[in-house]
PDB file of C-alpha atoms in Angstrom:
ATOM      1  CA  MET O   3      -0.547 -35.683  -0.495  1.00 93.00           C
ATOM      2  CA  GLU O   4       3.141 -36.560  -0.643  1.00 97.00           C
ATOM      3  CA  TRP O   5       5.944 -34.024  -0.080  1.00 98.00           C
ATOM      4  CA  GLU O   6       9.386 -34.280  -1.621  1.00 98.00           C
ATOM      5  CA  THR O   7      12.347 -31.941  -1.149  1.00 98.00           C
ATOM      6  CA  SER O   8      15.273 -32.189  -3.556  1.00 98.00           C
ATOM      7  CA  SER O   9      18.781 -31.316  -2.424  1.00 94.00           C
ATOM      8  CA  GLY O  10      21.094 -29.588  -4.860  1.00 95.00           C
ATOM      9  CA  LEU O  11      19.970 -27.959  -8.089  1.00 98.00           C
ATOM     10  CA  VAL O  12      17.498 -29.790 -10.319  1.00 98.00           C
ATOM     11  CA  GLY O  13      17.844 -29.313 -14.086  1.00 97.00           C
ATOM     12  CA  TYR O  14      14.735 -27.902 -15.704  1.00 97.00           C
ATOM     13  CA  SER O  15      14.441 -30.606 -18.364  1.00 96.00           C
ATOM     14  CA  ASP O  16      14.733 -33.255 -15.665  1.00 97.00           C
ATOM     15  CA  ALA O  17      11.981 -31.550 -13.660  1.00 97.00           C
ATOM     16  CA  LEU O  18       9.661 -31.378 -16.670  1.00 96.00           C
ATOM     17  CA  ALA O  19      10.198 -35.065 -17.402  1.00 97.00           C
ATOM     18  CA  ALA O  20       9.589 -36.029 -13.773  1.00 98.00           C
ATOM     19  CA  MET O  21       6.403 -33.958 -13.607  1.00 97.00           C
ATOM     20  CA  LYS O  22       5.100 -35.468 -16.835  1.00 97.00           C
ATOM     21  CA  THR O  23       5.626 -38.979 -15.511  1.00 98.00           C
ATOM     22  CA  ARG O  24       4.055 -38.234 -12.139  1.00 98.00           C
ATOM     23  CA  VAL O  25       1.043 -36.472 -13.671  1.00 98.00           C
ATOM     24  CA  GLY O  26       0.342 -39.589 -15.748  1.00 98.00           C
ATOM     25  CA  GLU O  27       0.619 -41.773 -12.679  1.00 98.00           C
ATOM     26  CA  ILE O  28      -1.768 -39.559 -10.727  1.00 97.00           C
ATOM     27  CA  GLN O  29      -4.262 -39.584 -13.592  1.00 96.00           C
ATOM     28  CA  HIS O  30      -4.256 -43.388 -13.524  1.00 96.00           C
ATOM     29  CA  GLY O  31      -4.378 -43.656  -9.738  1.00 95.00           C
ATOM     30  CA  GLU O  32      -0.885 -45.152  -9.584  1.00 97.00           C
ATOM     31  CA  SER O  33       0.771 -42.484  -7.395  1.00 97.00           C
ATOM     32  CA  PRO O  34      -0.366 -39.990  -4.763  1.00 97.00           C
ATOM     33  CA  GLU O  35      -0.528 -36.272  -5.372  1.00 97.00           C
ATOM     34  CA  LEU O  36       2.744 -34.434  -4.811  1.00 98.00           C
ATOM     35  CA  VAL O  37       4.218 -31.141  -3.674  1.00 98.00           C
ATOM     36  CA  TRP O  38       7.816 -31.043  -4.887  1.00 98.00           C
ATOM     37  CA  LEU O  39      10.158 -28.459  -3.340  1.00 98.00           C
ATOM     38  CA  LEU O  40      13.344 -27.716  -5.261  1.00 98.00           C
ATOM     39  CA  GLU O  41      15.818 -25.195  -6.647  1.00 98.00           C
ATOM     40  CA  HIS O  42      16.861 -24.799 -10.264  1.00 98.00           C
ATOM     41  CA  PRO O  43      20.180 -23.562 -11.665  1.00 98.00           C
ATOM     42  CA  PRO O  44      19.890 -20.070 -13.214  1.00 97.00           C
ATOM     43  CA  LEU O  45      17.502 -20.193 -16.180  1.00 96.00           C
ATOM     44  CA  TYR O  46      14.574 -18.490 -17.856  1.00 94.00           C
ATOM     45  CA  THR O  47      11.297 -20.154 -18.744  1.00 92.00           C
ATOM     46  CA  ALA O  48       8.745 -19.059 -21.324  1.00 88.00           C
ATOM     47  CA  GLY O  49       5.095 -19.731 -20.632  1.00 86.00           C
ATOM     48  CA  THR O  50       2.415 -20.137 -23.271  1.00 85.00           C
ATOM     49  CA  SER O  51       1.824 -16.351 -23.403  1.00 85.00           C
ATOM     50  CA  ALA O  52       5.502 -15.328 -23.591  1.00 84.00           C
ATOM     51  CA  LYS O  53       6.384 -12.566 -26.061  1.00 89.00           C
ATOM     52  CA  ALA O  54       9.756 -12.653 -27.816  1.00 89.00           C
ATOM     53  CA  HIS O  55      10.525  -8.987 -27.114  1.00 89.00           C
ATOM     54  CA  ASP O  56      10.337  -9.643 -23.351  1.00 88.00           C
ATOM     55  CA  LEU O  57      13.518 -11.723 -23.587  1.00 91.00           C
ATOM     56  CA  LEU O  58      16.029  -8.887 -23.384  1.00 91.00           C
ATOM     57  CA  ARG O  59      19.253 -10.884 -23.063  1.00 89.00           C
ATOM     58  CA  ALA O  60      19.505 -14.674 -22.932  1.00 88.00           C
ATOM     59  CA  GLU O  61      22.052 -14.634 -20.123  1.00 89.00           C
ATOM     60  CA  PHE O  62      20.950 -18.111 -19.065  1.00 95.00           C
ATOM     61  CA  PRO O  63      19.349 -21.084 -20.833  1.00 94.00           C
ATOM     62  CA  VAL O  64      15.787 -20.456 -21.985  1.00 93.00           C
ATOM     63  CA  TYR O  65      13.173 -23.226 -21.793  1.00 93.00           C
ATOM     64  CA  GLU O  66       9.778 -23.413 -23.453  1.00 89.00           C
ATOM     65  CA  THR O  67       7.204 -24.783 -21.050  1.00 89.00           C
ATOM     66  CA  GLY O  68       3.555 -25.741 -21.126  1.00 82.00           C
ATOM     67  CA  ARG O  69       2.541 -23.653 -18.123  1.00 86.00           C
ATOM     68  CA  GLY O  70       0.526 -20.493 -18.418  1.00 78.00           C
ATOM     69  CA  GLY O  71       2.110 -17.071 -18.142  1.00 81.00           C
ATOM     70  CA  GLN O  72       5.074 -15.352 -19.745  1.00 84.00           C
ATOM     71  CA  TYR O  73       8.826 -15.201 -19.005  1.00 90.00           C
ATOM     72  CA  THR O  74      10.139 -15.862 -15.537  1.00 90.00           C
ATOM     73  CA  TYR O  75      13.456 -16.604 -13.862  1.00 94.00           C
ATOM     74  CA  HIS O  76      14.433 -19.548 -11.678  1.00 97.00           C
ATOM     75  CA  GLY O  77      17.672 -19.916  -9.795  1.00 98.00           C
ATOM     76  CA  PRO O  78      19.440 -20.738  -6.522  1.00 98.00           C
ATOM     77  CA  GLY O  79      17.904 -19.125  -3.473  1.00 98.00           C
ATOM     78  CA  GLN O  80      14.408 -19.298  -4.942  1.00 98.00           C
ATOM     79  CA  ARG O  81      12.013 -21.874  -3.525  1.00 98.00           C
ATOM     80  CA  VAL O  82      10.121 -23.533  -6.334  1.00 98.00           C
ATOM     81  CA  ALA O  83       7.113 -25.601  -5.303  1.00 98.00           C
ATOM     82  CA  TYR O  84       5.595 -27.793  -7.999  1.00 98.00           C
ATOM     83  CA  VAL O  85       2.086 -28.887  -7.058  1.00 98.00           C
ATOM     84  CA  LEU O  86       0.746 -32.022  -8.734  1.00 98.00           C
ATOM     85  CA  ARG O  87      -2.847 -32.174  -7.567  1.00 96.00           C
ATOM     86  CA  ASP O  88      -5.937 -33.956  -8.899  1.00 96.00           C
ATOM     87  CA  LEU O  89      -8.621 -31.271  -8.976  1.00 95.00           C
ATOM     88  CA  LYS O  90     -11.309 -33.713 -10.094  1.00 91.00           C
ATOM     89  CA  ARG O  91     -10.658 -36.003  -7.146  1.00 86.00           C
ATOM     90  CA  ARG O  92     -11.050 -33.092  -4.773  1.00 76.00           C
ATOM     91  CA  ASP O  93     -14.076 -31.464  -6.458  1.00 67.00           C
ATOM     92  CA  GLU O  94     -12.017 -28.386  -7.278  1.00 70.00           C
ATOM     93  CA  GLN O  95     -12.743 -28.225 -11.001  1.00 83.00           C
ATOM     94  CA  ASP O  96     -12.372 -24.463 -11.198  1.00 89.00           C
ATOM     95  CA  LEU O  97      -8.953 -23.255 -12.250  1.00 90.00           C
ATOM     96  CA  ARG O  98      -9.589 -19.726 -11.020  1.00 91.00           C
ATOM     97  CA  VAL O  99     -10.338 -21.010  -7.537  1.00 92.00           C
ATOM     98  CA  TYR O 100      -7.190 -23.126  -7.613  1.00 94.00           C
ATOM     99  CA  VAL O 101      -5.027 -20.167  -8.640  1.00 94.00           C
ATOM    100  CA  LYS O 102      -6.528 -18.058  -5.851  1.00 95.00           C
ATOM    101  CA  LYS O 103      -5.608 -20.805  -3.404  1.00 96.00           C
ATOM    102  CA  LEU O 104      -2.011 -20.746  -4.652  1.00 97.00           C
ATOM    103  CA  GLU O 105      -1.957 -16.984  -4.114  1.00 97.00           C
ATOM    104  CA  ASP O 106      -3.417 -17.397  -0.624  1.00 98.00           C
ATOM    105  CA  TRP O 107      -0.778 -20.037   0.120  1.00 98.00           C
ATOM    106  CA  ILE O 108       1.987 -17.577  -0.721  1.00 98.00           C
ATOM    107  CA  ILE O 109       0.345 -14.716   1.169  1.00 98.00           C
ATOM    108  CA  ARG O 110      -0.054 -16.810   4.333  1.00 98.00           C
ATOM    109  CA  THR O 111       3.565 -17.928   4.054  1.00 98.00           C
ATOM    110  CA  LEU O 112       4.767 -14.336   3.800  1.00 98.00           C
ATOM    111  CA  ALA O 113       2.592 -13.365   6.767  1.00 98.00           C
ATOM    112  CA  ALA O 114       4.465 -15.900   8.897  1.00 98.00           C
ATOM    113  CA  PHE O 115       7.560 -13.762   8.315  1.00 98.00           C
ATOM    114  CA  ASP O 116       5.678 -10.518   9.054  1.00 97.00           C
ATOM    115  CA  ILE O 117       5.431  -9.536   5.399  1.00 97.00           C
ATOM    116  CA  GLU O 118       2.127  -8.428   3.900  1.00 96.00           C
ATOM    117  CA  GLY O 119       1.656  -9.931   0.453  1.00 97.00           C
ATOM    118  CA  PHE O 120      -1.172  -9.086  -1.928  1.00 96.00           C
ATOM    119  CA  VAL O 121      -2.406  -9.558  -5.472  1.00 94.00           C
ATOM    120  CA  ARG O 122      -3.238  -6.888  -8.024  1.00 91.00           C
ATOM    121  CA  GLU O 123      -5.816  -7.019 -10.792  1.00 87.00           C
ATOM    122  CA  GLY O 124      -4.078  -7.591 -14.115  1.00 83.00           C
ATOM    123  CA  ARG O 125      -0.754  -8.552 -12.523  1.00 85.00           C
ATOM    124  CA  ILE O 126       0.179 -12.207 -12.062  1.00 86.00           C
ATOM    125  CA  GLY O 127       1.938 -13.235  -8.873  1.00 92.00           C
ATOM    126  CA  VAL O 128       2.142 -11.958  -5.320  1.00 96.00           C
ATOM    127  CA  TRP O 129       3.387  -8.469  -4.497  1.00 95.00           C
ATOM    128  CA  VAL O 130       4.707  -6.541  -1.518  1.00 96.00           C
ATOM    129  CA  LYS O 131       5.253  -2.932  -0.571  1.00 94.00           C
ATOM    130  CA  GLN O 132       8.877  -1.919  -0.939  1.00 78.00           C
ATOM    131  CA  GLU O 133      10.732   1.260  -1.796  1.00 61.00           C
ATOM    132  CA  SER O 134      13.479  -0.524  -3.735  1.00 48.00           C
ATOM    133  CA  GLY O 135      13.400  -3.223  -6.381  1.00 45.00           C
ATOM    134  CA  ILE O 136      15.289  -4.464  -9.397  1.00 46.00           C
ATOM    135  CA  ARG O 137      14.483  -2.703 -12.641  1.00 44.00           C
ATOM    136  CA  ASN O 138      14.908  -4.571 -15.860  1.00 42.00           C
ATOM    137  CA  GLN O 139      17.324  -2.975 -18.293  1.00 38.00           C
ATOM    138  CA  GLU O 140      17.499  -3.203 -22.036  1.00 38.00           C
ATOM    139  CA  SER O 141      20.685  -3.434 -24.041  1.00 34.00           C
ATOM    140  CA  GLY O 142      21.589  -0.526 -26.275  1.00 34.00           C
ATOM    141  CA  LYS O 143      23.872   2.482 -26.238  1.00 30.00           C
ATOM    142  CA  SER O 144      23.811   2.582 -22.448  1.00 30.00           C
ATOM    143  CA  HIS O 145      23.819  -0.878 -20.896  1.00 31.00           C
ATOM    144  CA  HIS O 146      22.921   0.524 -17.502  1.00 31.00           C
ATOM    145  CA  ALA O 147      20.136   2.866 -18.604  1.00 30.00           C
ATOM    146  CA  PRO O 148      16.817   1.721 -17.121  1.00 32.00           C
ATOM    147  CA  ARG O 149      14.211   0.770 -19.688  1.00 32.00           C
ATOM    148  CA  THR O 150      11.466   2.272 -17.587  1.00 35.00           C
ATOM    149  CA  THR O 151      11.012   3.442 -14.032  1.00 38.00           C
ATOM    150  CA  HIS O 152       9.043   0.927 -12.000  1.00 44.00           C
ATOM    151  CA  HIS O 153       6.542   1.848  -9.338  1.00 49.00           C
ATOM    152  CA  PRO O 154       8.620   2.837  -6.300  1.00 56.00           C
ATOM    153  CA  SER O 155       6.495   1.156  -3.666  1.00 86.00           C
ATOM    154  CA  GLU O 156       5.519  -2.289  -5.004  1.00 92.00           C
ATOM    155  CA  ALA O 157       7.631  -5.235  -6.077  1.00 93.00           C
ATOM    156  CA  LYS O 158       6.949  -8.832  -7.033  1.00 94.00           C
ATOM    157  CA  ILE O 159       8.149 -11.456  -4.556  1.00 97.00           C
ATOM    158  CA  ALA O 160       6.546 -14.622  -5.957  1.00 97.00           C
ATOM    159  CA  ALA O 161       5.485 -15.931  -9.345  1.00 94.00           C
ATOM    160  CA  LEU O 162       3.023 -18.640 -10.234  1.00 93.00           C
ATOM    161  CA  GLY O 163       2.220 -20.610 -13.345  1.00 91.00           C
ATOM    162  CA  VAL O 164      -0.041 -23.598 -13.782  1.00 93.00           C
ATOM    163  CA  ARG O 165      -0.627 -26.355 -16.281  1.00 94.00           C
ATOM    164  CA  VAL O 166      -3.664 -28.640 -16.068  1.00 95.00           C
ATOM    165  CA  GLN O 167      -3.966 -31.956 -17.886  1.00 95.00           C
ATOM    166  CA  LYS O 168      -7.181 -33.928 -17.383  1.00 94.00           C
ATOM    167  CA  TRP O 169      -7.658 -31.933 -14.168  1.00 95.00           C
ATOM    168  CA  VAL O 170      -4.247 -32.833 -12.764  1.00 97.00           C
ATOM    169  CA  THR O 171      -2.108 -29.751 -12.125  1.00 96.00           C
ATOM    170  CA  SER O 172       1.619 -29.300 -12.577  1.00 96.00           C
ATOM    171  CA  HIS O 173       4.110 -26.424 -12.190  1.00 96.00           C
ATOM    172  CA  GLY O 174       3.161 -24.121  -9.322  1.00 96.00           C
ATOM    173  CA  ILE O 175       4.856 -21.272  -7.459  1.00 97.00           C
ATOM    174  CA  ALA O 176       8.305 -19.686  -7.137  1.00 97.00           C
ATOM    175  CA  LEU O 177       9.030 -17.655  -4.001  1.00 98.00           C
ATOM    176  CA  ASN O 178      12.122 -15.462  -3.895  1.00 98.00           C
ATOM    177  CA  VAL O 179      13.919 -16.236  -0.646  1.00 98.00           C
ATOM    178  CA  HIS O 180      17.499 -15.080  -1.322  1.00 98.00           C
ATOM    179  CA  PRO O 181      18.196 -15.342  -5.079  1.00 97.00           C
ATOM    180  CA  ASP O 182      20.499 -13.065  -7.061  1.00 96.00           C
ATOM    181  CA  LEU O 183      17.928 -10.492  -8.172  1.00 95.00           C
ATOM    182  CA  SER O 184      20.257  -9.089 -10.837  1.00 94.00           C
ATOM    183  CA  HIS O 185      19.566 -12.244 -12.851  1.00 94.00           C
ATOM    184  CA  TYR O 186      16.114 -10.879 -13.654  1.00 93.00           C
ATOM    185  CA  ALA O 187      17.692  -8.202 -15.842  1.00 90.00           C
ATOM    186  CA  GLY O 188      17.620 -10.453 -18.910  1.00 90.00           C
ATOM    187  CA  ILE O 189      13.815 -10.597 -19.070  1.00 88.00           C
ATOM    188  CA  VAL O 190      10.661  -8.618 -18.477  1.00 80.00           C
ATOM    189  CA  PRO O 191       9.241 -10.800 -15.682  1.00 75.00           C
ATOM    190  CA  CYS O 192       5.711 -11.903 -16.580  1.00 65.00           C
ATOM    191  CA  GLY O 193       5.596  -9.119 -19.172  1.00 59.00           C
ATOM    192  CA  ILE O 194       5.247  -6.425 -16.495  1.00 63.00           C
ATOM    193  CA  ARG O 195       7.585  -3.514 -17.215  1.00 67.00           C
ATOM    194  CA  GLU O 196       6.595  -0.957 -14.599  1.00 72.00           C
ATOM    195  CA  TYR O 197       7.460  -2.869 -11.441  1.00 80.00           C
ATOM    196  CA  GLY O 198      10.485  -4.461  -9.822  1.00 86.00           C
ATOM    197  CA  VAL O 199      11.174  -7.786  -8.128  1.00 92.00           C
ATOM    198  CA  THR O 200      12.255  -8.445  -4.571  1.00 95.00           C
ATOM    199  CA  SER O 201      12.924 -11.263  -2.103  1.00 97.00           C
ATOM    200  CA  LEU O 202      12.591 -12.139   1.550  1.00 98.00           C
ATOM    201  CA  LYS O 203      16.242 -11.182   2.009  1.00 97.00           C
ATOM    202  CA  GLU O 204      15.703  -7.852   0.276  1.00 95.00           C
ATOM    203  CA  MET O 205      12.792  -7.295   2.673  1.00 95.00           C
ATOM    204  CA  GLY O 206      15.144  -7.782   5.627  1.00 95.00           C
ATOM    205  CA  LYS O 207      14.226 -11.398   6.364  1.00 97.00           C
ATOM    206  CA  ASP O 208      17.395 -13.505   6.479  1.00 96.00           C
ATOM    207  CA  VAL O 209      15.774 -16.944   6.497  1.00 97.00           C
ATOM    208  CA  SER O 210      16.791 -20.299   5.062  1.00 98.00           C
ATOM    209  CA  LEU O 211      14.968 -22.401   2.513  1.00 98.00           C
ATOM    210  CA  SER O 212      14.317 -25.034   5.180  1.00 98.00           C
ATOM    211  CA  GLU O 213      12.626 -22.421   7.370  1.00 98.00           C
ATOM    212  CA  VAL O 214      10.464 -21.382   4.439  1.00 98.00           C
ATOM    213  CA  ASP O 215       9.668 -25.027   3.652  1.00 98.00           C
ATOM    214  CA  ALA O 216       8.352 -25.613   7.163  1.00 98.00           C
ATOM    215  CA  VAL O 217       5.977 -22.683   6.793  1.00 98.00           C
ATOM    216  CA  LEU O 218       4.922 -23.723   3.280  1.00 98.00           C
ATOM    217  CA  LYS O 219       3.873 -27.132   4.594  1.00 98.00           C
ATOM    218  CA  ARG O 220       1.844 -25.632   7.405  1.00 98.00           C
ATOM    219  CA  THR O 221       0.108 -22.991   5.312  1.00 98.00           C
ATOM    220  CA  PHE O 222      -0.586 -25.463   2.498  1.00 98.00           C
ATOM    221  CA  ALA O 223      -2.640 -27.527   4.929  1.00 97.00           C
ATOM    222  CA  GLU O 224      -4.513 -24.384   6.022  1.00 97.00           C
ATOM    223  CA  VAL O 225      -5.434 -23.439   2.455  1.00 96.00           C
ATOM    224  CA  PHE O 226      -5.917 -26.751   0.669  1.00 93.00           C
ATOM    225  CA  ASP O 227      -6.789 -29.358   3.275  1.00 81.00           C
TER     226      ASP O 227
END
């Protein structure tokens, strides 16, 4: 497994093209599997299950993508980890098991910073207990009127979305380290209206991306290898 960390912000179209090329190379045994750590400029992505009404305001560019899931946000201060892994080679031909491993990877990473992460039935991603969070808001007569009140004690801290082509995965996870959470206001993240989003910084953990990367590498080995 090869690891690559990109400096600066990587354009989403460039990332899609790079993943497509690498997936083909992995399928043909021409390149090793890859975990690619990066940041994107502010943007929204629409998964294969995205619903048009969940795009409230296109404040940033919107990209259609082949991963599963609905709308999500990427931007500076969020650690995106794209995992290009050959499930057939590793006898892991069960997508549900793979997704659970991604969730476990995130949960173990959060635990290293003394944060308890968990998953909820019917809700994609990894969640934490928190009294505050960012509510999405819809445009209308009152720009600042909340669309709905989210659950006061749970917020989403990490998203995940996967694409599999001939048993080679692409896309992966997005962990909120210290992004601008107000940027989520233009979408209903993952189609979930009742809950907010949060970050490590919002949880009182002032850590750098490089610190998070070191933990991601360690916990990846614990879960996958």
